[in-house]
Coordinates of C-alpha atoms and ligand atoms in Angstrom, one line a residue:
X216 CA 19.7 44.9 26.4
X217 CA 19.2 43.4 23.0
X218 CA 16.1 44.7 20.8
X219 CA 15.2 41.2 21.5
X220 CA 14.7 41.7 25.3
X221 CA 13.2 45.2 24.5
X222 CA 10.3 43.7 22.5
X223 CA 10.1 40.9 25.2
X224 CA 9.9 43.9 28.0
X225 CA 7.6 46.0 25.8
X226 CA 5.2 42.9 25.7
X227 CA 5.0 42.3 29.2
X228 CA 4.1 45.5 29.7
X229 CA 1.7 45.7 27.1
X230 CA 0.7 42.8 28.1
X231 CA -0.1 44.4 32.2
X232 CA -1.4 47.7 30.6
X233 CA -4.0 45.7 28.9
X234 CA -4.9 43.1 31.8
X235 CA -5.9 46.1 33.5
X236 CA -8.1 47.4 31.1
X237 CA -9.3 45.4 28.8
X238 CA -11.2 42.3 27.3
X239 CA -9.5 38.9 27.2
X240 CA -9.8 38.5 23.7
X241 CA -7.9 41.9 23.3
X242 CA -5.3 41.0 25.7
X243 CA -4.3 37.5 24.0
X244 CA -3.4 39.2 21.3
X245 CA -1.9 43.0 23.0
X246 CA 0.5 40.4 24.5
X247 CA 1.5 37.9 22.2
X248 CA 3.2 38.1 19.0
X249 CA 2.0 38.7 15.7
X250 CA -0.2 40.9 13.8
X251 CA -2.5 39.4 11.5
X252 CA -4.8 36.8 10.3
X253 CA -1.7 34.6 8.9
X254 CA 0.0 34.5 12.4
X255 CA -2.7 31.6 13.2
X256 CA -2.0 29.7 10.1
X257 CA 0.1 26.6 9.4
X258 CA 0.5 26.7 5.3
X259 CA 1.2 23.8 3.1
X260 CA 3.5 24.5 -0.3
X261 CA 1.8 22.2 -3.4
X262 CA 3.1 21.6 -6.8
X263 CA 0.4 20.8 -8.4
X264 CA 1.4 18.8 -11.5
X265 CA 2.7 16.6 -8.9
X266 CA -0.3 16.4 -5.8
X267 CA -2.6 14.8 -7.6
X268 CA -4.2 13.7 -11.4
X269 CA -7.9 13.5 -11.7
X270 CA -8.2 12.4 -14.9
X271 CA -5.9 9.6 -15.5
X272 CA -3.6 11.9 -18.0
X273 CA -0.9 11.5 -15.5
X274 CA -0.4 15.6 -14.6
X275 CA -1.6 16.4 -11.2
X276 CA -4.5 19.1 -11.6
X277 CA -6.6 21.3 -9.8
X278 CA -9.4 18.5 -9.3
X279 CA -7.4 16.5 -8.1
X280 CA -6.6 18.8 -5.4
X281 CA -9.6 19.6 -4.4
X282 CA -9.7 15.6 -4.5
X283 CA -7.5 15.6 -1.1
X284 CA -8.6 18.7 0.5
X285 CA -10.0 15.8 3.4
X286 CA -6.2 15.1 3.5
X287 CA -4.7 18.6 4.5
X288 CA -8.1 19.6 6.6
X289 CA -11.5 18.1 6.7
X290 CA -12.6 20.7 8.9
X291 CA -14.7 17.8 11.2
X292 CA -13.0 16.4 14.6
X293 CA -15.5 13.3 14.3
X294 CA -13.6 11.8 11.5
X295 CA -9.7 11.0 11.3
X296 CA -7.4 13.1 11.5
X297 CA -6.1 15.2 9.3
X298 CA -3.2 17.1 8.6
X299 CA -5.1 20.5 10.2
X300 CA -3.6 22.9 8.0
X301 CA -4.8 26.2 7.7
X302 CA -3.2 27.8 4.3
X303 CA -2.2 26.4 1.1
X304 CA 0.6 28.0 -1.1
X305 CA 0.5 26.7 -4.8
X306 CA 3.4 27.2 -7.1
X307 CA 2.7 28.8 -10.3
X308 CA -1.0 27.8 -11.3
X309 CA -0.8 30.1 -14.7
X310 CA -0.3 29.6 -18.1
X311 CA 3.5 28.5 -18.4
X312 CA 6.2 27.6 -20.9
X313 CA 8.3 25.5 -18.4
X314 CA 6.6 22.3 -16.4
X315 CA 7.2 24.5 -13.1
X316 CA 5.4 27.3 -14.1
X317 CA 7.8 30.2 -12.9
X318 CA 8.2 31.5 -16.7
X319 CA 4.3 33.2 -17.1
X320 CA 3.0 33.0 -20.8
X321 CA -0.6 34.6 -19.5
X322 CA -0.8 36.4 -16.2
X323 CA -4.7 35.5 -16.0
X324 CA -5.1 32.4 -17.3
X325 CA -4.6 29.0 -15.7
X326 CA -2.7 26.5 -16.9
X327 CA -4.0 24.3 -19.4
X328 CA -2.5 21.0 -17.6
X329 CA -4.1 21.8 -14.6
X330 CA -7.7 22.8 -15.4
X331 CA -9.8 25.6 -15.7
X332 CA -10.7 29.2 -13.9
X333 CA -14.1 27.5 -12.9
X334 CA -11.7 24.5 -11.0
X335 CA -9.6 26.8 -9.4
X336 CA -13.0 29.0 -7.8
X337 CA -14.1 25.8 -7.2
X338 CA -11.0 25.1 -5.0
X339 CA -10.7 28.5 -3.4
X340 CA -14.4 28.0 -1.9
X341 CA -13.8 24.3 -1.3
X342 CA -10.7 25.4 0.7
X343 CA -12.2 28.7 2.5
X344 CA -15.0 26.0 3.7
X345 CA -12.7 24.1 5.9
X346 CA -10.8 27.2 6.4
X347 CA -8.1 27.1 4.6
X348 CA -6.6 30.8 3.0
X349 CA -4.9 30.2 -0.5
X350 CA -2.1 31.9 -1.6
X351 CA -0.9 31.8 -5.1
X352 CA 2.7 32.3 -6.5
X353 CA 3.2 35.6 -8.5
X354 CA 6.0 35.6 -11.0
X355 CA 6.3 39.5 -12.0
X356 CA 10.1 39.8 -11.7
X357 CA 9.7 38.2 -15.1
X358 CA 8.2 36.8 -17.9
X359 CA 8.9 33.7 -20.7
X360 CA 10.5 34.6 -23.4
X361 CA 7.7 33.7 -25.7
X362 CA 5.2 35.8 -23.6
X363 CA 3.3 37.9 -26.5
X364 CA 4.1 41.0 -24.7
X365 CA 8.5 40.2 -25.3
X366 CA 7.7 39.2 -28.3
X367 CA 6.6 42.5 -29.2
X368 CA 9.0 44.3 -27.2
X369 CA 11.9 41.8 -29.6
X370 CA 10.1 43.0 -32.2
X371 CA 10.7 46.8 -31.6
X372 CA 7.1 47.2 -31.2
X373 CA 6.6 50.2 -29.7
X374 CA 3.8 49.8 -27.5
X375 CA 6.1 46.9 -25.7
X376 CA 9.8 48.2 -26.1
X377 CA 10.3 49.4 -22.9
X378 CA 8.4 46.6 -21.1
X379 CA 12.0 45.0 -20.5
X380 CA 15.0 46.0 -20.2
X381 CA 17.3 46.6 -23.4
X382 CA 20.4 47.7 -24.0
X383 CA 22.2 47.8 -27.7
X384 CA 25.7 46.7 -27.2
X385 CA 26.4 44.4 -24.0
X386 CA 26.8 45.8 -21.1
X387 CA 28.8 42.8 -20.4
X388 CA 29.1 42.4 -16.6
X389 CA 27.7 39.1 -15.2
X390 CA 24.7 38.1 -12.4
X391 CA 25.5 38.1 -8.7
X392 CA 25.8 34.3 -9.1
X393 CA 28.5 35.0 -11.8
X394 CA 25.9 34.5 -14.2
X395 CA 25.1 35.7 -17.5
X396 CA 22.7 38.4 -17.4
X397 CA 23.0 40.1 -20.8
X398 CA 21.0 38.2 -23.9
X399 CA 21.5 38.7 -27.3
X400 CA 18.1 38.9 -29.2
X401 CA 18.1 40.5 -33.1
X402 CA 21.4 42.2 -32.5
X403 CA 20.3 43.7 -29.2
X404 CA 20.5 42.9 -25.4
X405 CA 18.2 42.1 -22.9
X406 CA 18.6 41.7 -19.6
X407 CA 17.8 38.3 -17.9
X408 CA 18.8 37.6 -14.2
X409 CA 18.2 34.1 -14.1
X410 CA 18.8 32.9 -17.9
X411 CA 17.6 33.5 -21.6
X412 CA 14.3 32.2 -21.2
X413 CA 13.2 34.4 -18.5
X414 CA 13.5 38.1 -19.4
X415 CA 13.4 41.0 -16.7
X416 CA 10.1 42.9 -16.8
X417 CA 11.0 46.7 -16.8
X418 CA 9.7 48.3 -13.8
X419 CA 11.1 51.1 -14.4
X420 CA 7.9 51.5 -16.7
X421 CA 5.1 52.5 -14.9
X422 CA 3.0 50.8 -17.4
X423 CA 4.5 47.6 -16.3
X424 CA 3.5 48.6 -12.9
X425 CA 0.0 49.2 -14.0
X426 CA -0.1 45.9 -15.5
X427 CA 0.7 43.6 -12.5
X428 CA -1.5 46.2 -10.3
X429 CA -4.5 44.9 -12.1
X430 CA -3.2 40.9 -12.2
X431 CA -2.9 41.3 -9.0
X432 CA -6.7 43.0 -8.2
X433 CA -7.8 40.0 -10.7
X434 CA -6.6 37.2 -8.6
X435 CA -7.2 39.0 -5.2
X436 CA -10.6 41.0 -5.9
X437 CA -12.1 39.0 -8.8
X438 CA -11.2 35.6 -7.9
X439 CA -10.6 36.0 -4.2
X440 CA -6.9 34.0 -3.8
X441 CA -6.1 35.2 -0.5
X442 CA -2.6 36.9 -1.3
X443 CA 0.4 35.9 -3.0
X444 CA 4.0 33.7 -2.4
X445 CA 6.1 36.8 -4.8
X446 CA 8.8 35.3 -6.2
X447 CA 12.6 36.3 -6.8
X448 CA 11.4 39.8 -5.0
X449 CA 14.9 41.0 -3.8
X450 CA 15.5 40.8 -8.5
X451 CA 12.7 43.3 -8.9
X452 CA 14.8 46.4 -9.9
X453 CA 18.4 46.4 -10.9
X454 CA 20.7 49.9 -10.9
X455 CA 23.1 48.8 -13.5
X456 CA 25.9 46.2 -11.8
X457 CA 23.9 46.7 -8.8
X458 CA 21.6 43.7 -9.1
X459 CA 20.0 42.6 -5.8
X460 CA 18.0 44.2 -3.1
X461 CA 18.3 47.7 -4.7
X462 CA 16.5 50.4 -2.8
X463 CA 14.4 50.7 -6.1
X464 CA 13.4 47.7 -5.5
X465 CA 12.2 48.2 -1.8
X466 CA 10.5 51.4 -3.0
X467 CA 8.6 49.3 -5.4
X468 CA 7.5 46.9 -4.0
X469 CA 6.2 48.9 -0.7
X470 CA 4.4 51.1 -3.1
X471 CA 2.9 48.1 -4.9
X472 CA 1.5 46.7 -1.7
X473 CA -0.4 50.1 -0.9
X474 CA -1.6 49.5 -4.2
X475 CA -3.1 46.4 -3.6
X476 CA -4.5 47.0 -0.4
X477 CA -6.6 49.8 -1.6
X478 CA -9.5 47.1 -3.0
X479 CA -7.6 44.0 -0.5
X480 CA -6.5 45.3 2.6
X481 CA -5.8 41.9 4.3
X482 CA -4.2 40.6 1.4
X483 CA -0.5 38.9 2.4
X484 CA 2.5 39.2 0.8
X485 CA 4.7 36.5 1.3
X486 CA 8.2 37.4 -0.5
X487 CA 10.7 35.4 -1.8
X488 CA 14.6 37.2 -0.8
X489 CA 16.8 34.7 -0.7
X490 CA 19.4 36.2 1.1
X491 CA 20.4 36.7 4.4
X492 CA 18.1 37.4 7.5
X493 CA 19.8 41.3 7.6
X494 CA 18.6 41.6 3.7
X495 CA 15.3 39.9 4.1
X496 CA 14.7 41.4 6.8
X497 CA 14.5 44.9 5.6
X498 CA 11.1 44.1 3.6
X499 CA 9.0 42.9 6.1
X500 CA 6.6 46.2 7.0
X501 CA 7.5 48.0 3.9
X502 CA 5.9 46.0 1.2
X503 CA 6.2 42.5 2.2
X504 CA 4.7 41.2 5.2
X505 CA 6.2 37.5 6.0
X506 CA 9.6 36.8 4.1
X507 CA 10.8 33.5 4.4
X508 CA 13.9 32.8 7.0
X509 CA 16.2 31.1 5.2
X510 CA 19.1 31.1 7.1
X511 CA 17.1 29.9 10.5
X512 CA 16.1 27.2 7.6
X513 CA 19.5 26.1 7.4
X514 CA 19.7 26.4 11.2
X515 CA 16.7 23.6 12.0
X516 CA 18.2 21.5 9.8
X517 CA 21.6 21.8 11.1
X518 CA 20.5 21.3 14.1
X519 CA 18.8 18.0 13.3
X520 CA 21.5 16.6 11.2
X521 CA 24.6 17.2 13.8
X522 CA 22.4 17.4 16.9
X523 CA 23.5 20.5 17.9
X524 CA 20.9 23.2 18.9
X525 CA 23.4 26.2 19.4
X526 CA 22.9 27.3 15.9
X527 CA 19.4 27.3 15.4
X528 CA 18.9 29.5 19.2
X529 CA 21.6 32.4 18.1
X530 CA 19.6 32.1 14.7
X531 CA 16.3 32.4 16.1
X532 CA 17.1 35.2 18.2
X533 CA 18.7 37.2 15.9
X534 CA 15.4 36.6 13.7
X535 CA 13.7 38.1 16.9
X536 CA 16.3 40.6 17.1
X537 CA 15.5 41.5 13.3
X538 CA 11.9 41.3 12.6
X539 CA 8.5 42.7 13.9
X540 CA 7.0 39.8 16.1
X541 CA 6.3 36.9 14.3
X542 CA 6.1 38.1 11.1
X543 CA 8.8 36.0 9.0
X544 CA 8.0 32.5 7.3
X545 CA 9.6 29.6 9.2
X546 CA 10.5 26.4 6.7
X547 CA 12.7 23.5 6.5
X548 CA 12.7 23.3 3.2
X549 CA 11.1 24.2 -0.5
X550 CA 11.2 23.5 -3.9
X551 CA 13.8 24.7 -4.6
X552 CA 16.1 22.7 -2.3
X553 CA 17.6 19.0 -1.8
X554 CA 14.4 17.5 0.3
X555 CA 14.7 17.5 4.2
X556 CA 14.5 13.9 4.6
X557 CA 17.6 13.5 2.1
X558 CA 19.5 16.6 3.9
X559 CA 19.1 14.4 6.8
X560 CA 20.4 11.2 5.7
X561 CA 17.0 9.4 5.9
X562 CA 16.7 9.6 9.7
X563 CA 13.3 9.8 10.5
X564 CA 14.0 10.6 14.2
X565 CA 16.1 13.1 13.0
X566 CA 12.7 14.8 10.4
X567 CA 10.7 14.6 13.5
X568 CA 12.7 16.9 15.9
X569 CA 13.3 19.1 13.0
X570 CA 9.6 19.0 12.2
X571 CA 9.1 20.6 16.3
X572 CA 11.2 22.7 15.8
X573 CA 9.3 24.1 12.7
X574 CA 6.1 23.8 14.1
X575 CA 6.8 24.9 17.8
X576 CA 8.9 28.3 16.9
X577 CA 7.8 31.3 16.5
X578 CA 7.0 32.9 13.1
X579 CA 4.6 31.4 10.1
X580 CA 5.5 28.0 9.7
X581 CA 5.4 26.7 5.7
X582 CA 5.3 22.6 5.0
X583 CA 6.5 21.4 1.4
X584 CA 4.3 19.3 0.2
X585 CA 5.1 15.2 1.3
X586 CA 7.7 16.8 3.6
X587 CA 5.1 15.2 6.4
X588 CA 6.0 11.6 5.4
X589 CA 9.6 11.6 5.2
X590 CA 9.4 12.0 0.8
X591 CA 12.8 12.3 -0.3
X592 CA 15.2 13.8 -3.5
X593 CA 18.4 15.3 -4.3
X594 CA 18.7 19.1 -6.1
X595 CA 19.6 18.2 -9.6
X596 CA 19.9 20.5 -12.4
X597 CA 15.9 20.8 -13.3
X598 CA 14.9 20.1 -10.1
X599 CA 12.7 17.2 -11.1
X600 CA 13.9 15.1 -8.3
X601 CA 12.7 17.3 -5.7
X602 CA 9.1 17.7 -7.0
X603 CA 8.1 14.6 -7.9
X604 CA 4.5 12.5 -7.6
X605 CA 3.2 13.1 -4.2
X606 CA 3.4 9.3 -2.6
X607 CA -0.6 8.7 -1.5
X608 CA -0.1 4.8 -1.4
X609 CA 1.9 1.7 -2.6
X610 CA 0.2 1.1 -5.7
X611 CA 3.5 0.1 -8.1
X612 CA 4.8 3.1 -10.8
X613 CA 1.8 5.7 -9.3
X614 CA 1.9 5.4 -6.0
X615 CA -1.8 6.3 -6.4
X616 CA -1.0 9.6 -7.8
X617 CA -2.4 9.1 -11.2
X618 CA -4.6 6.1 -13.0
X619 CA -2.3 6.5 -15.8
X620 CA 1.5 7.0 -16.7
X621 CA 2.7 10.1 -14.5
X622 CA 4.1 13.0 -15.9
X623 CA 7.6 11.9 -14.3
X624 CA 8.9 8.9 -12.6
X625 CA 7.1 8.6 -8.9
X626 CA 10.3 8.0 -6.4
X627 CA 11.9 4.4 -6.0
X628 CA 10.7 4.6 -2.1
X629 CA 7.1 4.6 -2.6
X630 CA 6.6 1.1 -1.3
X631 CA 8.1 2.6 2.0
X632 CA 7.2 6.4 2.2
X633 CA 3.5 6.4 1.3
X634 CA 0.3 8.2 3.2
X635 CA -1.7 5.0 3.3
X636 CA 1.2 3.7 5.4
X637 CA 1.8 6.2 8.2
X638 CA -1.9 7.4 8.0
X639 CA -3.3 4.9 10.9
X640 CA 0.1 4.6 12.0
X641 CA 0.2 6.5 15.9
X642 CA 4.4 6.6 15.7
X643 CA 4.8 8.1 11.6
X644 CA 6.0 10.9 11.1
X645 CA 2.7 11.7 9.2
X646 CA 1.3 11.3 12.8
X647 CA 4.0 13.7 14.5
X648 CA 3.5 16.5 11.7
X649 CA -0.2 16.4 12.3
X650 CA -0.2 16.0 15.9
X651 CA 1.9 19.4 16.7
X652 CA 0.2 21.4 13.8
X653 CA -2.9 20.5 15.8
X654 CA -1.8 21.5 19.3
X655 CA -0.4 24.7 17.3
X656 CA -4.2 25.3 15.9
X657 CA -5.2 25.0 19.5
X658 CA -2.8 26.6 21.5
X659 CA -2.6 30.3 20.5
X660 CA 0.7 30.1 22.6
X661 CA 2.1 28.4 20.1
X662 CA 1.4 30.5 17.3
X663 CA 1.2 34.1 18.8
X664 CA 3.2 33.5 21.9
X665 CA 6.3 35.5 22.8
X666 CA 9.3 33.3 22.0
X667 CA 11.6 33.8 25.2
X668 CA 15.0 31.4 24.9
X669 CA 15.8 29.2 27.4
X670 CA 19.7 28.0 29.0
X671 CA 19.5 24.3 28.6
X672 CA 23.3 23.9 29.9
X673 CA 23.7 21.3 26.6
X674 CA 24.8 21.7 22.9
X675 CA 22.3 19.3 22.4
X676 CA 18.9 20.4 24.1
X677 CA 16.9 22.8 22.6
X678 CA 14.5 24.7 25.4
X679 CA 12.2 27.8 25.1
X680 CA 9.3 29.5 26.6
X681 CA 6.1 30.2 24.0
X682 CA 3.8 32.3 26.6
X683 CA 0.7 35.0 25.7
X684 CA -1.6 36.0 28.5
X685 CA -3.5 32.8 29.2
X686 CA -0.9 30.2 29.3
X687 CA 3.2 29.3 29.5
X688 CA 4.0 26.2 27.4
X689 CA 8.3 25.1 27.7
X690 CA 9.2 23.1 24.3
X691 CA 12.2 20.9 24.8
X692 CA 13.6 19.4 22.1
X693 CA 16.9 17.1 22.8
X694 CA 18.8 16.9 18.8
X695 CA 20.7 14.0 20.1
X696 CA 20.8 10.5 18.9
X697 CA 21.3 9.6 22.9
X698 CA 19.5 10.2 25.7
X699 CA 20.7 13.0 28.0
X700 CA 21.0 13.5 31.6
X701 CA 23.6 16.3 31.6
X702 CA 21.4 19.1 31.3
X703 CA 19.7 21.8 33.5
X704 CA 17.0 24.4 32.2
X705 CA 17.5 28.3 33.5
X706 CA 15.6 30.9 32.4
X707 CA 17.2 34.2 32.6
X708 CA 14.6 36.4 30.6
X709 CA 11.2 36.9 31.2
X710 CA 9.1 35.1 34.4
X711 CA 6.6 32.3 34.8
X712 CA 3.8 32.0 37.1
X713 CA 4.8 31.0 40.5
X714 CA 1.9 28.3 40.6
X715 CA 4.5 25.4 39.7
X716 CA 1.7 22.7 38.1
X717 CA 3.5 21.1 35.1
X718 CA 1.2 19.7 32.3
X719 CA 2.4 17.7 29.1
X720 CA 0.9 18.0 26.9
X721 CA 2.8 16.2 24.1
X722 CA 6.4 13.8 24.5
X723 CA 5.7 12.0 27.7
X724 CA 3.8 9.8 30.1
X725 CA 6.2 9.5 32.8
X726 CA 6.0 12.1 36.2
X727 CA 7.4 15.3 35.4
X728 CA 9.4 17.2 38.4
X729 CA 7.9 21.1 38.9
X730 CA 10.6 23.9 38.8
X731 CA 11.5 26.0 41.7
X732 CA 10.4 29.5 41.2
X733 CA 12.3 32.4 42.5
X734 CA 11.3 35.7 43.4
X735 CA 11.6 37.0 39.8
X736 CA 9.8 34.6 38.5
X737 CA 12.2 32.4 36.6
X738 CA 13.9 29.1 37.6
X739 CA 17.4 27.1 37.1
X740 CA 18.7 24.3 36.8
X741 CA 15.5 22.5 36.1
X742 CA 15.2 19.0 34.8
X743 CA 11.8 18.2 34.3
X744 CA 12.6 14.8 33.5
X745 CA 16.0 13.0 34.7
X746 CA 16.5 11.9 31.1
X747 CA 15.5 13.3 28.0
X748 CA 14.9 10.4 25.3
X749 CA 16.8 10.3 21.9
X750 CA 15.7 12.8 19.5
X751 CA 12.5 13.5 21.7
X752 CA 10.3 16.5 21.9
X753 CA 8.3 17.6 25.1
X754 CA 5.8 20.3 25.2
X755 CA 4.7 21.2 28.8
X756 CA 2.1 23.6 30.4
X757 CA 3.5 25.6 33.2
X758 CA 0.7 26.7 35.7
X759 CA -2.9 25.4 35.6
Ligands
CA74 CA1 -4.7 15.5 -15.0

């Protein structure tokens, strides 16, 4: 029995302790998945200097955010749809040397480009209006180099010395990447994981400690973000060669959580370890409640690209197999990486199944900004190709981004990846995104569910249950570019009801065929249609 089945059996009988005793409400949640308020929430990842400009000086600003809230959730079923989503993450928003914000001059203040503290409390209650949590990058693994307080640390001021890390001769030995690590500064060394201009803050200092306690109550308490996206967390402490994912740095960081949830006890922490699910995986409850999946990342994608699901299943069940139910961050990609549409050779059939996937699994699922409409670019060095102007239409140069010159070249594809294009437009992939993050808002299935795998008898087919107390839905997702006949559905975990009425409820319009339920509950060899379309997606109901 894998832990995976054990928190499956665990649930269902959870799940029958609690039909027998209590409340609905109580029960949806006793048997589903997932903790907390974030396990409802679809979030949306925004660069900023690229979403939108409000004031024709070409850099996308806080105002202009709040601009397009009507975009990402209106909050009003009378009007068109919107995206629906429920969270926003925004990269940096402080004061910055670097146009992406991860090297902090001023912990408290926002950046100068993108407005004022007034516009972003204006944006927090504009978004909590339509219900939409914000979460805010925090960049404490380290600072920029010209931040005043490594300045005075440089300096040998006293007061700052040990707010990095120093060390007078060089300790010579290079970053986990092969990196150098070790930078000369006025005949002394500091350490640097990720390159001169970003100096290690010493935690080791407890004054350091101190310090980001109180950023963090400032942004949390005083201007009421709803938690953070903490970056580079798995960097936070290093024990000499030892540079990643020290137990220092697990210590930390669960200690700074209890910190923060003495004056913000549902504050999330949504950590950055890029590493492997096993590493990640080890900070989710003890400091960090969602880390991001990057390897079942790799797996969607995969799967989309060579339309084979049998990575992304032994992916997502070692995810089940590794974390607390439901609490990881599900992506395709970020900002960090080539763009999804580009990693999949421009196929928008391809972006759509990989989009169900996303949006049908279990966990939190994350969106990066103008993933939703197929926007695409290559990881060069600076990254600027993969955060460029957000496409809102096919106005020529500005693609209705900005009034005036924007801050860097909007995408040679605008004319043919725009909003105003796939807005009205029932087949986009705008329309796809928005449709399944709305049955996800609606179907608490979908985002609290238990995630129970499925024997497709194809490479190709992806199947699985998502069931909580009230309802069963079966997601089918066929990765290839042909239709397929030459497949059978068999669940061999877990049990249905034996009332056999079939529902879709997104994919199809044709008859569906019920299953035939056995005496445990479960069914094989199932085809609910004789043929599954080309990169299609089907989401069923199983028992009224
Ligand atoms: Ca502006």
């Amino acid at each position: 029995m894998t832990a995976n089945h054990k928190w499956l059996l665990l649930t269902l009988v959870l799940g029958t302790v609690l039909m027998l005793s209590a409340p609905l409400g109580a029960l949806a949640q006793g048997a589903g998945e997932g903790c907390c308020w974030w396990n409802d929430r679809v979030f949306y990842e925004i660069f900023v200097r690229s979403f939108k400009d409000s004031d024709g000086d070409g850099i996308g600003d806080l105002q202009g955010l709040i601009q397009q809230l009507d975009y990402l959730n209106d909050d009003d079923d009378r009007t068109k749809p919107d995206l629906a989503i429920t969270g926003l993450w925004l990269m940096p928003v402080t004061e910055a040397a670097s146009y992406h914000g991860y090297d902090t001059l001023d912990y408290r203040q926002i950046e100068q480009d993108y407005g004022s503290l007034d516009d972003f409390r204006q944006l927090i209650d504009a978004a909590h209006q339509r219900g939409i949590a914000v979460l805010i990058d925090l960049v404490i693994n380290h600072s920029s180099d010209q931040h005043p307080w490594f300045v005075a640390s440089a300096q040998g001021n006293p007061e700052y010395d040990d707010w990095y890390v120093w060390a007078d001769q060089d300790p010579g030995y290079r970053g986990p990447d092969g990196q150098v690590v070790w930078h000369e500064r006025g005949g002394r060394y500091y350490y640097g994981v990720f390159w001169g201009g970003m100096p290690d803050l010493n935690y080791a200092n407890p004054a350091v400690s101190e310090e980001m306690i109180d950023v963090a109550r400032f942004w949390l308490d005083e201007v009421g973000a709803d938690g953070f996206r903490i970056d580079a967390v798995k960097h936070l402490i290093e024990d000499g060669r030892e540079q990643e994912n020290t137990p220092a740095t697990l210590d930390w960081i669960e200690t700074y959580q209890d910190a923060l949830h003495e004056f913000a006890p549902d504050s999330l922490l949504v950590g950055e370890v890029w590493s492997t699910s096993y590493a990640s995986a080890d900070y989710v409850g003890n400091g960090i409640d969602l880390v991001f999946e990057f390897d079942l990342a790799t797996g969607m994608l995969h799967a989309a690209r060579q339309r084979n699901a049998d990575g992304v299943r032994s992916l997502q069940n070692r995810a089940l197999d590794l974390y607390p139910p439901g609490q990881y961050a599900t992506f395709l990609t970020n900002h960090d990486q080539t763009r999804v549409m580009t990693e999949l050779r421009e196929n928008v059939d391809a972006a759509r199944v990989a989009a169900s996937a996303l949006l049908t699994g279990p966990g939190v699922p994350f969106i990066y900004y103008g993933e939703e409409i197929g926007m695409t670019g290559t990881k060069r060095p600076g990254d600027y190709l993969i955060r460029t102007p957000m496409q809102w239409d096919a106005t020529p140069a500005t693609a209705g981004f900005t009034t005036g010159e924007p801050w860097h070249l909007v995408n040679v594809d605008l004319a043919e990846v725009n909003v105003a294009l796939q807005q009205d437009d029932p087949d986009s992939l705008l329309s796809h995104y928005r449709t399944l993050i709305q049955l996800r808002n609606e179907h608490a299935a979908l985002q609290r569910g238990a995630y129970i795998p499925i024997d497709t008898g194809s490479r190709r087919v992806y199947a699985f249950l998502r069931q909580n107390a009230d309802e069963t839905l079966l997601v089918l997702i066929n990765f290839d570019d042909d239709p397929v006949v030459d497949y059978g559905l068999t669940l061999e975990a877990g049990s249905v009801s034996a009332d056999t009425a079939i529902t879709t409820l997104f994919g199809t319009d044709s008859p569906l065929a019920a299953p035939a339920i056995d005496a445990n509950g479960q069914f094989s060899a199932y085809q609910p249609l004789p043929e599954l379309a080309p990169y299609s997606t089907l989401i069923l109901q199983v028992g009224s």
